[in-house]
Coordinates of N, CA and C in Angstrom, one line a residue:
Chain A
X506 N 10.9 -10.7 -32.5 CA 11.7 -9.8 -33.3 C 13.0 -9.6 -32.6
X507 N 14.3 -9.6 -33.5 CA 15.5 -9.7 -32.8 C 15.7 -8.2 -32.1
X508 N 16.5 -8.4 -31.1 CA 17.0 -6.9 -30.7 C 15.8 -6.0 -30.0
X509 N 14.9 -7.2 -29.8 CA 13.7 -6.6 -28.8 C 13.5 -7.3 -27.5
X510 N 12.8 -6.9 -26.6 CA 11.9 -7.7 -25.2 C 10.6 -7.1 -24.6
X511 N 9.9 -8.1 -25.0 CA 8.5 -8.0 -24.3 C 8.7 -8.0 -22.2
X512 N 8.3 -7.4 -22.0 CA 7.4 -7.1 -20.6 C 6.1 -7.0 -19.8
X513 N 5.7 -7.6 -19.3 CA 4.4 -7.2 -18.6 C 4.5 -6.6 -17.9
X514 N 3.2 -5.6 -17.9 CA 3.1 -4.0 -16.7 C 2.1 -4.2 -16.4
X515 N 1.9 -4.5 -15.2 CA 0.5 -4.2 -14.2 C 0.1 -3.3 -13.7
X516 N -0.8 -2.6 -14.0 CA -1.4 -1.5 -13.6 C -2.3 -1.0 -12.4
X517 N -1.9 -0.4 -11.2 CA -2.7 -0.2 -10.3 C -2.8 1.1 -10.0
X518 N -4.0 1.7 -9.5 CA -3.8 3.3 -9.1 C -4.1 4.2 -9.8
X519 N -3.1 5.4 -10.0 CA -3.2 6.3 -11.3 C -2.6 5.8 -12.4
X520 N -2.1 4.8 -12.4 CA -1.6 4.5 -13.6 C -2.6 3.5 -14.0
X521 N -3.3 3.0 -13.5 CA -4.4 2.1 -14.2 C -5.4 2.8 -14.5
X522 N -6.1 3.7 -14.2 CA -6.9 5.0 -14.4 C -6.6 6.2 -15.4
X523 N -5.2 5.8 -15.6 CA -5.1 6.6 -16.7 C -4.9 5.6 -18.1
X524 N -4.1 4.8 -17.6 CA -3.8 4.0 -19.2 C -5.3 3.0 -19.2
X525 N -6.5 3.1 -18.4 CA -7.5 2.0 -18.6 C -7.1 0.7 -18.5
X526 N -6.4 0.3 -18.6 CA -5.9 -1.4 -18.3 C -5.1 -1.8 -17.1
X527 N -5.2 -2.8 -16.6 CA -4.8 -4.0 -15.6 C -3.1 -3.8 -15.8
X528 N -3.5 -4.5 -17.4 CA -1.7 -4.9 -17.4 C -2.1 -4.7 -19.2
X529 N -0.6 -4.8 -19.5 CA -0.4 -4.5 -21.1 C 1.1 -5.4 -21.1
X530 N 1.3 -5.9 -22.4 CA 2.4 -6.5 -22.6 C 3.2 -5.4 -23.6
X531 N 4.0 -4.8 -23.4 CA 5.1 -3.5 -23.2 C 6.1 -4.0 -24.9
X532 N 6.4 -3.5 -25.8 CA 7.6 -4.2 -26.1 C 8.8 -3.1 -26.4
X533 N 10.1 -3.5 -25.9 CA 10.7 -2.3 -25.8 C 12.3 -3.0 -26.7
X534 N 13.0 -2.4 -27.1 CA 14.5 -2.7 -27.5 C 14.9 -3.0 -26.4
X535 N 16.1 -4.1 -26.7 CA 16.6 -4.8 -25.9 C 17.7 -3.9 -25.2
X536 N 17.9 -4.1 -24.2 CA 18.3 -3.1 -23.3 C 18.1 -2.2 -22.5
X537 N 16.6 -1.6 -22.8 CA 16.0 -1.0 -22.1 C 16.1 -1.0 -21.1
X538 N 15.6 0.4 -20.3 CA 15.6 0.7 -18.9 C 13.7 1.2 -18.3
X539 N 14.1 0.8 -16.8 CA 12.7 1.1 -16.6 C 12.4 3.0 -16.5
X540 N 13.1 3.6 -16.7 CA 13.2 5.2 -17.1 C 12.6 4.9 -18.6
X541 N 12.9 4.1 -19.4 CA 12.2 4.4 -20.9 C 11.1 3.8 -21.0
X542 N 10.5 2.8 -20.0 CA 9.3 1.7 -19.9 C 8.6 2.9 -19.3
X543 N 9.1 3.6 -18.2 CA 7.9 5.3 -18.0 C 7.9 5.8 -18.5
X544 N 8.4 6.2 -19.3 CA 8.5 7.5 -20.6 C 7.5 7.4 -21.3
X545 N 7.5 6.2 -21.7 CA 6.7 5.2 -22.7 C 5.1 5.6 -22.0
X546 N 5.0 5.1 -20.9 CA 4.1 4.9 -20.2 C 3.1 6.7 -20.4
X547 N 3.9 7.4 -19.5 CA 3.7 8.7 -19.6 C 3.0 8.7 -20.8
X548 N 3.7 8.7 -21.9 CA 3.3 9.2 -23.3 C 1.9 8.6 -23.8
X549 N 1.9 7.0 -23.3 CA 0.9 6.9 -23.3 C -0.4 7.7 -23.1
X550 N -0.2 7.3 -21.7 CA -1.1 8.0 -20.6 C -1.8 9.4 -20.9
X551 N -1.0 10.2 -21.6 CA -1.0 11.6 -21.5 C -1.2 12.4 -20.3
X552 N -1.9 13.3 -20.6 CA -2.5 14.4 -19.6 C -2.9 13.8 -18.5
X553 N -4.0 12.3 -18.4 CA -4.5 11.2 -17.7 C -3.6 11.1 -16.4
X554 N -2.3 11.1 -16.5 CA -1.0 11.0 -15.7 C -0.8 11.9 -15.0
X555 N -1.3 12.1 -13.9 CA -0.6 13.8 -13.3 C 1.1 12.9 -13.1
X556 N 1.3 14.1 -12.9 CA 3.1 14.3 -12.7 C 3.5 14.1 -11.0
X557 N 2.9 12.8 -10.8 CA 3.4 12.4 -9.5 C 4.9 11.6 -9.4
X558 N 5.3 11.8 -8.8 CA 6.8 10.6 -8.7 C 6.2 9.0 -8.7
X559 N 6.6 8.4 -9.3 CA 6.4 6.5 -9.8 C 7.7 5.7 -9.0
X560 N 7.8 5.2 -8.1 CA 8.3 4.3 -7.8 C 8.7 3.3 -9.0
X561 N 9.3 2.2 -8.8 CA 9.3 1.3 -9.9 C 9.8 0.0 -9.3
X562 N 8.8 -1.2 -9.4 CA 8.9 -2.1 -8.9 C 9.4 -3.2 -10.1
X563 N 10.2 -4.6 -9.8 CA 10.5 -5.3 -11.0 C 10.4 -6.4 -10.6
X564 N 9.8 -7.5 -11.0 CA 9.7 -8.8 -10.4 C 9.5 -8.9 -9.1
X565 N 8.4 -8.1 -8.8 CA 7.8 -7.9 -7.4 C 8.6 -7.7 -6.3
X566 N 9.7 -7.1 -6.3 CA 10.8 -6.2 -5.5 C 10.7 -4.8 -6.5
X567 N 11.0 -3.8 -5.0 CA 11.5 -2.3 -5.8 C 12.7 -2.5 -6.1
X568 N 12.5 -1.7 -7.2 CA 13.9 -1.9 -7.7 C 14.5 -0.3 -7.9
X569 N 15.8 0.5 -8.5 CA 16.3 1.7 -8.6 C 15.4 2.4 -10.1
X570 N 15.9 3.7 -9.8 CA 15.1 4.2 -11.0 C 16.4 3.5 -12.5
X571 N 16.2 3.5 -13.5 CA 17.0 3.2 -14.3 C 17.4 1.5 -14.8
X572 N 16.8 0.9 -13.9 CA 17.2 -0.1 -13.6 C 16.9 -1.2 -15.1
X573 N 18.1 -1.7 -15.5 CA 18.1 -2.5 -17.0 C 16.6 -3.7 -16.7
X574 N 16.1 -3.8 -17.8 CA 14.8 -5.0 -18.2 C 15.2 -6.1 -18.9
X575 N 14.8 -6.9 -18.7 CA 14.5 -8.3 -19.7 C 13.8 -8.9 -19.8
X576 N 13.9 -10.0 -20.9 CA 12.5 -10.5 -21.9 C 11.6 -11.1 -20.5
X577 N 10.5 -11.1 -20.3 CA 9.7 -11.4 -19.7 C 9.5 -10.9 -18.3
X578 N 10.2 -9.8 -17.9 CA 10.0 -8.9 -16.5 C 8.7 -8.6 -16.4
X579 N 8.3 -8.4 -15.0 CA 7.2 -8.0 -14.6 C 7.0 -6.7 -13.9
X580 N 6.9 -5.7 -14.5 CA 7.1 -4.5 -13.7 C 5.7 -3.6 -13.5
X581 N 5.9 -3.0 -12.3 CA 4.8 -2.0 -11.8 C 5.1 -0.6 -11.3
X582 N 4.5 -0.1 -11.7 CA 5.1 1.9 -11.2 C 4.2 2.0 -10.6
X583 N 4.4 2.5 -9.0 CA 4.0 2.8 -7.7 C 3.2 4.0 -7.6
X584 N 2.5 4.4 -8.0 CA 2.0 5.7 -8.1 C 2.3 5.9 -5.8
X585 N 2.4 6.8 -5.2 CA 2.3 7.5 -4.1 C 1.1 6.4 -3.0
X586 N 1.9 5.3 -2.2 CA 1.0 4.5 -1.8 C 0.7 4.9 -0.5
X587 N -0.5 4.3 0.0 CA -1.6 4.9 1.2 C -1.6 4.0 2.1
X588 N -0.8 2.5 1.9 CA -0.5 1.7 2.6 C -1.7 0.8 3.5
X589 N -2.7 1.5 3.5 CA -4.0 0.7 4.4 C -4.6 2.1 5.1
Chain B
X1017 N 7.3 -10.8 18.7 CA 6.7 -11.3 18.1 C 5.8 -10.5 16.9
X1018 N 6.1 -11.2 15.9 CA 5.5 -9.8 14.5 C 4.4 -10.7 13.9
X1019 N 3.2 -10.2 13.7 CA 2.3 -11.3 12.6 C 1.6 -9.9 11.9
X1020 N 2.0 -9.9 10.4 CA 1.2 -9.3 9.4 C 0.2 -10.4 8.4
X1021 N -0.8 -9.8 8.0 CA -1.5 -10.4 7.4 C -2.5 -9.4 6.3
X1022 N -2.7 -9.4 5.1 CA -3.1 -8.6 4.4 C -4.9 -8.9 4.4
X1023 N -5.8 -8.4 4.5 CA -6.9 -9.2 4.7 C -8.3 -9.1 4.2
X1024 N -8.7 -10.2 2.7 CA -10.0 -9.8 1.6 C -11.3 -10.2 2.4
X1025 N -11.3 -9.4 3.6 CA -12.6 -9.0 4.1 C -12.5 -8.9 5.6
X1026 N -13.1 -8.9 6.2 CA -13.3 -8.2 7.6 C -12.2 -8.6 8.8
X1027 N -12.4 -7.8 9.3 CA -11.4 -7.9 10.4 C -11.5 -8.7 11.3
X1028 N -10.9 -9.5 12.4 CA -11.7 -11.0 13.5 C -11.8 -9.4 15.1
X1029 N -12.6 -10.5 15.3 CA -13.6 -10.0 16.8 C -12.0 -9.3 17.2
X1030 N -12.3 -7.9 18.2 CA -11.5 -7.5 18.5 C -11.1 -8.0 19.8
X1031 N -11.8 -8.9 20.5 CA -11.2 -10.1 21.6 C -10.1 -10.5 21.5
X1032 N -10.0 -11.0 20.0 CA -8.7 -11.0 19.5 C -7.6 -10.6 19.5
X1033 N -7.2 -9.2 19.4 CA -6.8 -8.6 20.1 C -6.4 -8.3 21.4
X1034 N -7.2 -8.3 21.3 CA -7.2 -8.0 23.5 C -6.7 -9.1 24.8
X1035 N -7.0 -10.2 23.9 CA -6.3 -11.6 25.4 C -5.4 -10.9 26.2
X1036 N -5.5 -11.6 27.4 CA -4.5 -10.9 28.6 C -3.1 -11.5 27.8
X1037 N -2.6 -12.0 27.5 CA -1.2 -12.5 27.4 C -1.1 -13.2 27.9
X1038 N 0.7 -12.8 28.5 CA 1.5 -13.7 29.3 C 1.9 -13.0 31.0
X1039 N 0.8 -11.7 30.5 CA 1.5 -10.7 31.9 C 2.4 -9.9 31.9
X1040 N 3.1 -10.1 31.5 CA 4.3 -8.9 31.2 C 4.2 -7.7 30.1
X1041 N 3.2 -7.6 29.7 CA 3.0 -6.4 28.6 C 2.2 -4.9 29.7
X1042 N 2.8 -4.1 29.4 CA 2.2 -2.7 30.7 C 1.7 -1.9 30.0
X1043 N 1.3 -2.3 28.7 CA 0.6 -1.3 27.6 C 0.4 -2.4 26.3
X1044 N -0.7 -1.5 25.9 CA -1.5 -2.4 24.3 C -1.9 -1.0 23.8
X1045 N -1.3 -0.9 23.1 CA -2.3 0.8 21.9 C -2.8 -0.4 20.7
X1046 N -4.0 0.1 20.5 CA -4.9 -0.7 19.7 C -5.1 0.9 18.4
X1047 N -4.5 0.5 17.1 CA -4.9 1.9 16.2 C -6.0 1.2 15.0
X1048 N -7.1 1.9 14.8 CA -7.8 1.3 13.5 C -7.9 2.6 12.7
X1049 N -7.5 2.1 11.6 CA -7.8 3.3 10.8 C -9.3 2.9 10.1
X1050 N -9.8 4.4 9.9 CA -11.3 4.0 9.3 C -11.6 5.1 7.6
X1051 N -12.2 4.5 7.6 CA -12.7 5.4 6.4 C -13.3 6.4 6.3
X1052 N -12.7 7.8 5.9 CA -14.0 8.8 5.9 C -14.8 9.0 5.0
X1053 N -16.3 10.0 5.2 CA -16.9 10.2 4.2 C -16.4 10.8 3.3
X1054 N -15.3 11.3 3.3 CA -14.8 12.5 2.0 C -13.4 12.0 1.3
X1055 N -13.1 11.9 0.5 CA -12.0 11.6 -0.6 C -11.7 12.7 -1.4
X1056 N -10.3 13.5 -1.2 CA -10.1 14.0 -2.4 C -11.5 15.7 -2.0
X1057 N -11.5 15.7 -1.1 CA -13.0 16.6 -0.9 C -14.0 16.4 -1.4
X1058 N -14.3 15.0 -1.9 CA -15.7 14.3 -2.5 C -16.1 13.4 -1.5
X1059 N -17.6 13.7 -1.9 CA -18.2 12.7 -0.8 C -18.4 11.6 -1.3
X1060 N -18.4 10.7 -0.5 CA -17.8 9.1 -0.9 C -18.7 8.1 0.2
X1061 N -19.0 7.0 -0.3 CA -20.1 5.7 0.6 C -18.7 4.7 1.0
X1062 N -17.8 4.4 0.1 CA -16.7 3.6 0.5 C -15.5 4.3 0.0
X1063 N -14.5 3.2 0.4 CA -13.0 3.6 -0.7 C -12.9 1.8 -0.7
X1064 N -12.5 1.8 -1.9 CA -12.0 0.5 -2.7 C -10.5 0.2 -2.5
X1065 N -9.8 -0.6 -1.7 CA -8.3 -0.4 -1.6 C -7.8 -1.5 -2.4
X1066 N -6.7 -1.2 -3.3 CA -6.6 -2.4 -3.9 C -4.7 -2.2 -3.6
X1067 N -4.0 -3.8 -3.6 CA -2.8 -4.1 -3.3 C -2.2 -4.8 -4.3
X1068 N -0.6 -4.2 -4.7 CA 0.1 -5.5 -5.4 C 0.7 -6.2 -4.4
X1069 N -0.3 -7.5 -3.9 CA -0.2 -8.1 -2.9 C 1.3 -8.8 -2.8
X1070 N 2.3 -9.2 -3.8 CA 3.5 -9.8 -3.5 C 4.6 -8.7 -2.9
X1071 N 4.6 -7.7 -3.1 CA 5.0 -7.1 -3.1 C 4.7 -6.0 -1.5
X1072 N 3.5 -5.7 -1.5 CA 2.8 -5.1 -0.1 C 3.0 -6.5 1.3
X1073 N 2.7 -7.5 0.7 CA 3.2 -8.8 1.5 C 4.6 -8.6 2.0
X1074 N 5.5 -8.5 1.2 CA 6.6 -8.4 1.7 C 7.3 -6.9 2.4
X1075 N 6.7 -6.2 2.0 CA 7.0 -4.6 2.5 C 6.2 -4.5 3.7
X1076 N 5.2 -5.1 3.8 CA 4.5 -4.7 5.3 C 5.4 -5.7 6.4
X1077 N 5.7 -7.1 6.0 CA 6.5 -7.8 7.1 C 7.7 -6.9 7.3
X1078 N 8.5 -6.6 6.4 CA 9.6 -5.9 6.5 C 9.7 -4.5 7.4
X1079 N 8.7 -3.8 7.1 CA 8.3 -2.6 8.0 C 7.9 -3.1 9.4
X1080 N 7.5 -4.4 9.9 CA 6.9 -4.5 10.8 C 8.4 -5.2 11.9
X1081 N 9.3 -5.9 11.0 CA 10.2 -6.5 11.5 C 11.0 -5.4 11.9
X1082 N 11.7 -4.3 10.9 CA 12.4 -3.5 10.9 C 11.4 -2.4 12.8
X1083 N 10.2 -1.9 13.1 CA 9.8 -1.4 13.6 C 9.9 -2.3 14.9
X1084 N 9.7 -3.9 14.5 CA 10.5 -4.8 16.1 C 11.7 -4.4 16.4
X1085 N 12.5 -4.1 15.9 CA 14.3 -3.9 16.1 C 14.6 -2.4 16.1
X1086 N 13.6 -1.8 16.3 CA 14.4 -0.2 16.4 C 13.8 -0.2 17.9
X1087 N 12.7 -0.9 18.4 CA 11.8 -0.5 19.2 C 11.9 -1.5 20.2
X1088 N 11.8 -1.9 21.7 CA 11.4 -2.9 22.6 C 10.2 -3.1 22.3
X1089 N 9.3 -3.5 21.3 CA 8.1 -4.2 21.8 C 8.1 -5.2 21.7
X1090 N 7.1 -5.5 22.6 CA 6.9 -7.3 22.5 C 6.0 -8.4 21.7
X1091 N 5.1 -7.6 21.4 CA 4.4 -7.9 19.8 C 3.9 -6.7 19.3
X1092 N 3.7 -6.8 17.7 CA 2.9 -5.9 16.9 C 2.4 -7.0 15.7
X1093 N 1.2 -6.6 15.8 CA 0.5 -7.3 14.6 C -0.5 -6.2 14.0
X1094 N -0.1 -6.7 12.8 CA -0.7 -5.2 11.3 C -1.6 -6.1 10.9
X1095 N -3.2 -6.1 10.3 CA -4.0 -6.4 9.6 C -4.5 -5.6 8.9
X1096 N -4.0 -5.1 7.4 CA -4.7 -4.0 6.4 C -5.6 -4.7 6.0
X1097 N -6.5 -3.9 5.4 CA -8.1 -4.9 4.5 C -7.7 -4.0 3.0
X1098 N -8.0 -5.2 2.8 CA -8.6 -4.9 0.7 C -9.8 -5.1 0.2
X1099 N -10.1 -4.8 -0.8 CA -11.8 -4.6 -1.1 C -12.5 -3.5 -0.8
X1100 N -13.8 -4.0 -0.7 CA -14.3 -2.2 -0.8 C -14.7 -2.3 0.9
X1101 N -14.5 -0.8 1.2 CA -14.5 -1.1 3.0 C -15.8 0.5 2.8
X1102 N -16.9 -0.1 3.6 CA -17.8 1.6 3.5 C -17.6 2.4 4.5
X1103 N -17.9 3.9 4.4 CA -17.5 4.4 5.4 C -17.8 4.2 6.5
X1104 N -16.7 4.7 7.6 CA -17.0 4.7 9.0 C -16.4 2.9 9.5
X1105 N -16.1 2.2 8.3 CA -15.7 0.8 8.8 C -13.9 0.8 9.0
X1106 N -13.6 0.1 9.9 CA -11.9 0.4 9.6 C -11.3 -0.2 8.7
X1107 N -10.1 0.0 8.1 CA -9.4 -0.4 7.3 C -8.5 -1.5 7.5
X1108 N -7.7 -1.0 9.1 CA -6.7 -1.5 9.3 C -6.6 -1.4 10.4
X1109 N -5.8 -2.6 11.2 CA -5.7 -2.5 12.8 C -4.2 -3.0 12.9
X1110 N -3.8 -2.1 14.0 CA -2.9 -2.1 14.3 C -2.6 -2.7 16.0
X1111 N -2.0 -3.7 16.2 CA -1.9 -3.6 17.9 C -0.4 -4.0 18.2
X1112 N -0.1 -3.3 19.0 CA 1.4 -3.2 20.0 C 1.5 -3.5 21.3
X1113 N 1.5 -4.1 21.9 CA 2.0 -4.3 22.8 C 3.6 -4.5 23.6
X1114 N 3.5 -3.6 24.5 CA 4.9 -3.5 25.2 C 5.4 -3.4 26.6
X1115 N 6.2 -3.3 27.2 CA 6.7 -2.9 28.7 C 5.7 -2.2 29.0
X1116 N 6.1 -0.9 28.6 CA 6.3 0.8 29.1 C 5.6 1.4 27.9
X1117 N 4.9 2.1 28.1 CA 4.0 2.9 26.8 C 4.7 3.9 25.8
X1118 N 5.7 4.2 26.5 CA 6.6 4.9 25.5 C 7.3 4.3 24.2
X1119 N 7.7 3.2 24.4 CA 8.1 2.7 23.4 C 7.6 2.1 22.4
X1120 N 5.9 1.7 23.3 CA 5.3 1.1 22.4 C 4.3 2.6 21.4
X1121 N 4.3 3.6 22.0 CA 3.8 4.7 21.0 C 5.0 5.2 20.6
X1122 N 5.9 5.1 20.2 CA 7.0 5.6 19.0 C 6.7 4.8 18.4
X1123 N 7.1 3.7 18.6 CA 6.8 2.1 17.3 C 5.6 2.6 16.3
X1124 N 5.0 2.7 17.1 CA 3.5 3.1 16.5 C 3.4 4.3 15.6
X1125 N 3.8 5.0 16.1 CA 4.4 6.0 15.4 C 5.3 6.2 14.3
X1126 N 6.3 5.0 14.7 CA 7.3 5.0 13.3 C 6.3 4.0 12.7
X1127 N 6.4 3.4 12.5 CA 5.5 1.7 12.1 C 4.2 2.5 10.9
X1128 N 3.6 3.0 11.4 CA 2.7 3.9 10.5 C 3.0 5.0 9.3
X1129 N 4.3 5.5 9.9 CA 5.0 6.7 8.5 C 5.6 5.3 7.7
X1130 N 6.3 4.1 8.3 CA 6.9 3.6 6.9 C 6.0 2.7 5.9
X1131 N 4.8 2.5 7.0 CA 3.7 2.1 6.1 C 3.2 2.5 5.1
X1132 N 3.3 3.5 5.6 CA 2.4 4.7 4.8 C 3.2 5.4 3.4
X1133 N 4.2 4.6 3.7 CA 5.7 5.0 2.5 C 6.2 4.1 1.2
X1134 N 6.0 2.8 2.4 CA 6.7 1.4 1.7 C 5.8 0.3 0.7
X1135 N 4.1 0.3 1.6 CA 3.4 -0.6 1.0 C 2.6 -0.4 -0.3
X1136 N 2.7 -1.0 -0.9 CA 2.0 -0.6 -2.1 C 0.3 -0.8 -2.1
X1137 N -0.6 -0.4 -1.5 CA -1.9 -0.6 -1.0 C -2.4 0.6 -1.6
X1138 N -3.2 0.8 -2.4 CA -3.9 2.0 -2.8 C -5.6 2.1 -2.6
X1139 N -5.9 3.5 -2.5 CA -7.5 3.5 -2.2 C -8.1 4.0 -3.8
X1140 N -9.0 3.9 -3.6 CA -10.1 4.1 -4.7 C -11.2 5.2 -4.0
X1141 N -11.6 6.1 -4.4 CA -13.3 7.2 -3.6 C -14.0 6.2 -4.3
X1142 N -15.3 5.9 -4.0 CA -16.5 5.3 -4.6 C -17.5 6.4 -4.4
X1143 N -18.2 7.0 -5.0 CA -19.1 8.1 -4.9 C -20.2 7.3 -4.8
X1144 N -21.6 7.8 -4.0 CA -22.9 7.0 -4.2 C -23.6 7.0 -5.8
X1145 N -22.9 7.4 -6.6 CA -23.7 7.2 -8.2 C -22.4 5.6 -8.6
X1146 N -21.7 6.1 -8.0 CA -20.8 4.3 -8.4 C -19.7 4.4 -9.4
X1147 N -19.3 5.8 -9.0 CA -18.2 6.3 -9.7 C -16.8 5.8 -8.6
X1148 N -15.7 5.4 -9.5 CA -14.5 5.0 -8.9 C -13.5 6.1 -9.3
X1149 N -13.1 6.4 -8.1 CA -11.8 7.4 -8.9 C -10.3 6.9 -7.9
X1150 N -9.4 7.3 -7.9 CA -8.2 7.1 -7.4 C -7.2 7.8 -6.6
X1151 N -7.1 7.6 -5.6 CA -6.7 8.8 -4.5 C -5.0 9.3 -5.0
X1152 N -4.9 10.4 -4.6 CA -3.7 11.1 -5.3 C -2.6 11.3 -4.1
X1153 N -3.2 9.9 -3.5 CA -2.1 9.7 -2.1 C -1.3 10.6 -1.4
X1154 N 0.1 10.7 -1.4 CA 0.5 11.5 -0.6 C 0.5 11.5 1.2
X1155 N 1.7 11.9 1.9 CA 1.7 11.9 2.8 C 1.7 13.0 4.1
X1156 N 1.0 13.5 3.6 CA 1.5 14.6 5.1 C -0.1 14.8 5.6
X1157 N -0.6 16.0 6.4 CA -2.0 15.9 7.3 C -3.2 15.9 6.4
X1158 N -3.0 16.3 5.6 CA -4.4 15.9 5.1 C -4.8 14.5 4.5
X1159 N -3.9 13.5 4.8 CA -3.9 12.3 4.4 C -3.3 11.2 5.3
X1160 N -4.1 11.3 6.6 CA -2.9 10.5 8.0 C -3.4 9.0 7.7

């Protein structure tokens, strides 16, 4: 569909625990930011989501909060990691 | 000298560790983190740790490089484990080796807060009925 881009989100953590899935293929207007890919997410998620701060990773680097998407990105929100 | 390695099952003999060197090291802190019985104040048989391995791969070298260069030591090697680890088993070893013991327990010291900041490695509680739940991480004492 024009004026759109698909994404893959992989889910690990609380965010996999809440949305039930691995990964979901995302589709968002083109332009999009990863602030509206969480929003999204959140909404999903509901109540499931506590209100922890999400990192936001994109093509397996962190990336800034806000940070613009395109068709085929791979992105992951960091729920508070424990590192080992 | 830095060697990280992320690792889907057990840890090697801690001999391993330990060889005399080359002589010139006047301290080795050896840190294992282990697992407790409680998660979350639930009691728990394991924790499940799972990693977005491209990305924990490159954040643990980087933590470990950046922790060579603030610090004199002369090696540090990080081995985290993934999969399910039961309690009382460790997670993760740490070893430093340096001159003088001071510098090698700051390293150690910093090396573990950026860990504990940067990698994306998460735990899971496993309860004995075979319930999974998800730790609500966090860093300060009740979660060292």
């Amino acid at each position: 569909m024009p004026g759109t881009i698909h994404v893959n989100l992989i889910c690990f953590s609380l965010v996999k625990y809440a949305l039930g899935k691995d990964q979901l293929s995302v589709e968002l207007p083109a332009g999009a930011t990863t602030d509206e890919l969480e929003a999204h997410v959140r909404e999903l998620a509901g109540d499931a989501l506590p209100t922890v701060p999400l990192r936001v990773a994109v093509n397996q680097r962190y990336a800034p909060a806000g940070a613009a998407l395109s068709d085929g990105d791979e992105v992951v929100f960091i729920p508070p990691v424990q590192g080992g | 000298m830095v060697e990280t390695r992320i690792l889907d099952g057990p840890l090697p003999p801690l001999d391993d560790a330990s060889a005399p060197g080359d002589g010139q090291d006047g301290a080795e802190l050896l840190f294992h983190g282990r697992v407790r019985g409680t998660e979350a104040d639930r009691p728990i048989v394991a924790l499940d740790y799972e990693a977005y391995l491209p990305l924990a791969e490159t954040e643990l070298r980087a933590v470990a490089e950046d922790t060579a260069a603030r610090f004199p030591v002369r090696s540090l090697v990080c081995l985290p484990r993934i999969g399910r680890i039961e309690v009382g088993e460790a997670s993760m070893r740490v070893t430093i080796r340096s001159l003088h013991r001071t510098e090698g327990i700051q390293a150690l010291a910093y090396f573990i807060e950026q860990l504990k900041d940067r990698v994306p490695i998460w735990k899971w509680g496993v309860t004995e009925q075979g319930e999974r739940f998800p730790s609500r991480g966090g860093h300060g004492p009740p979660n060292p």
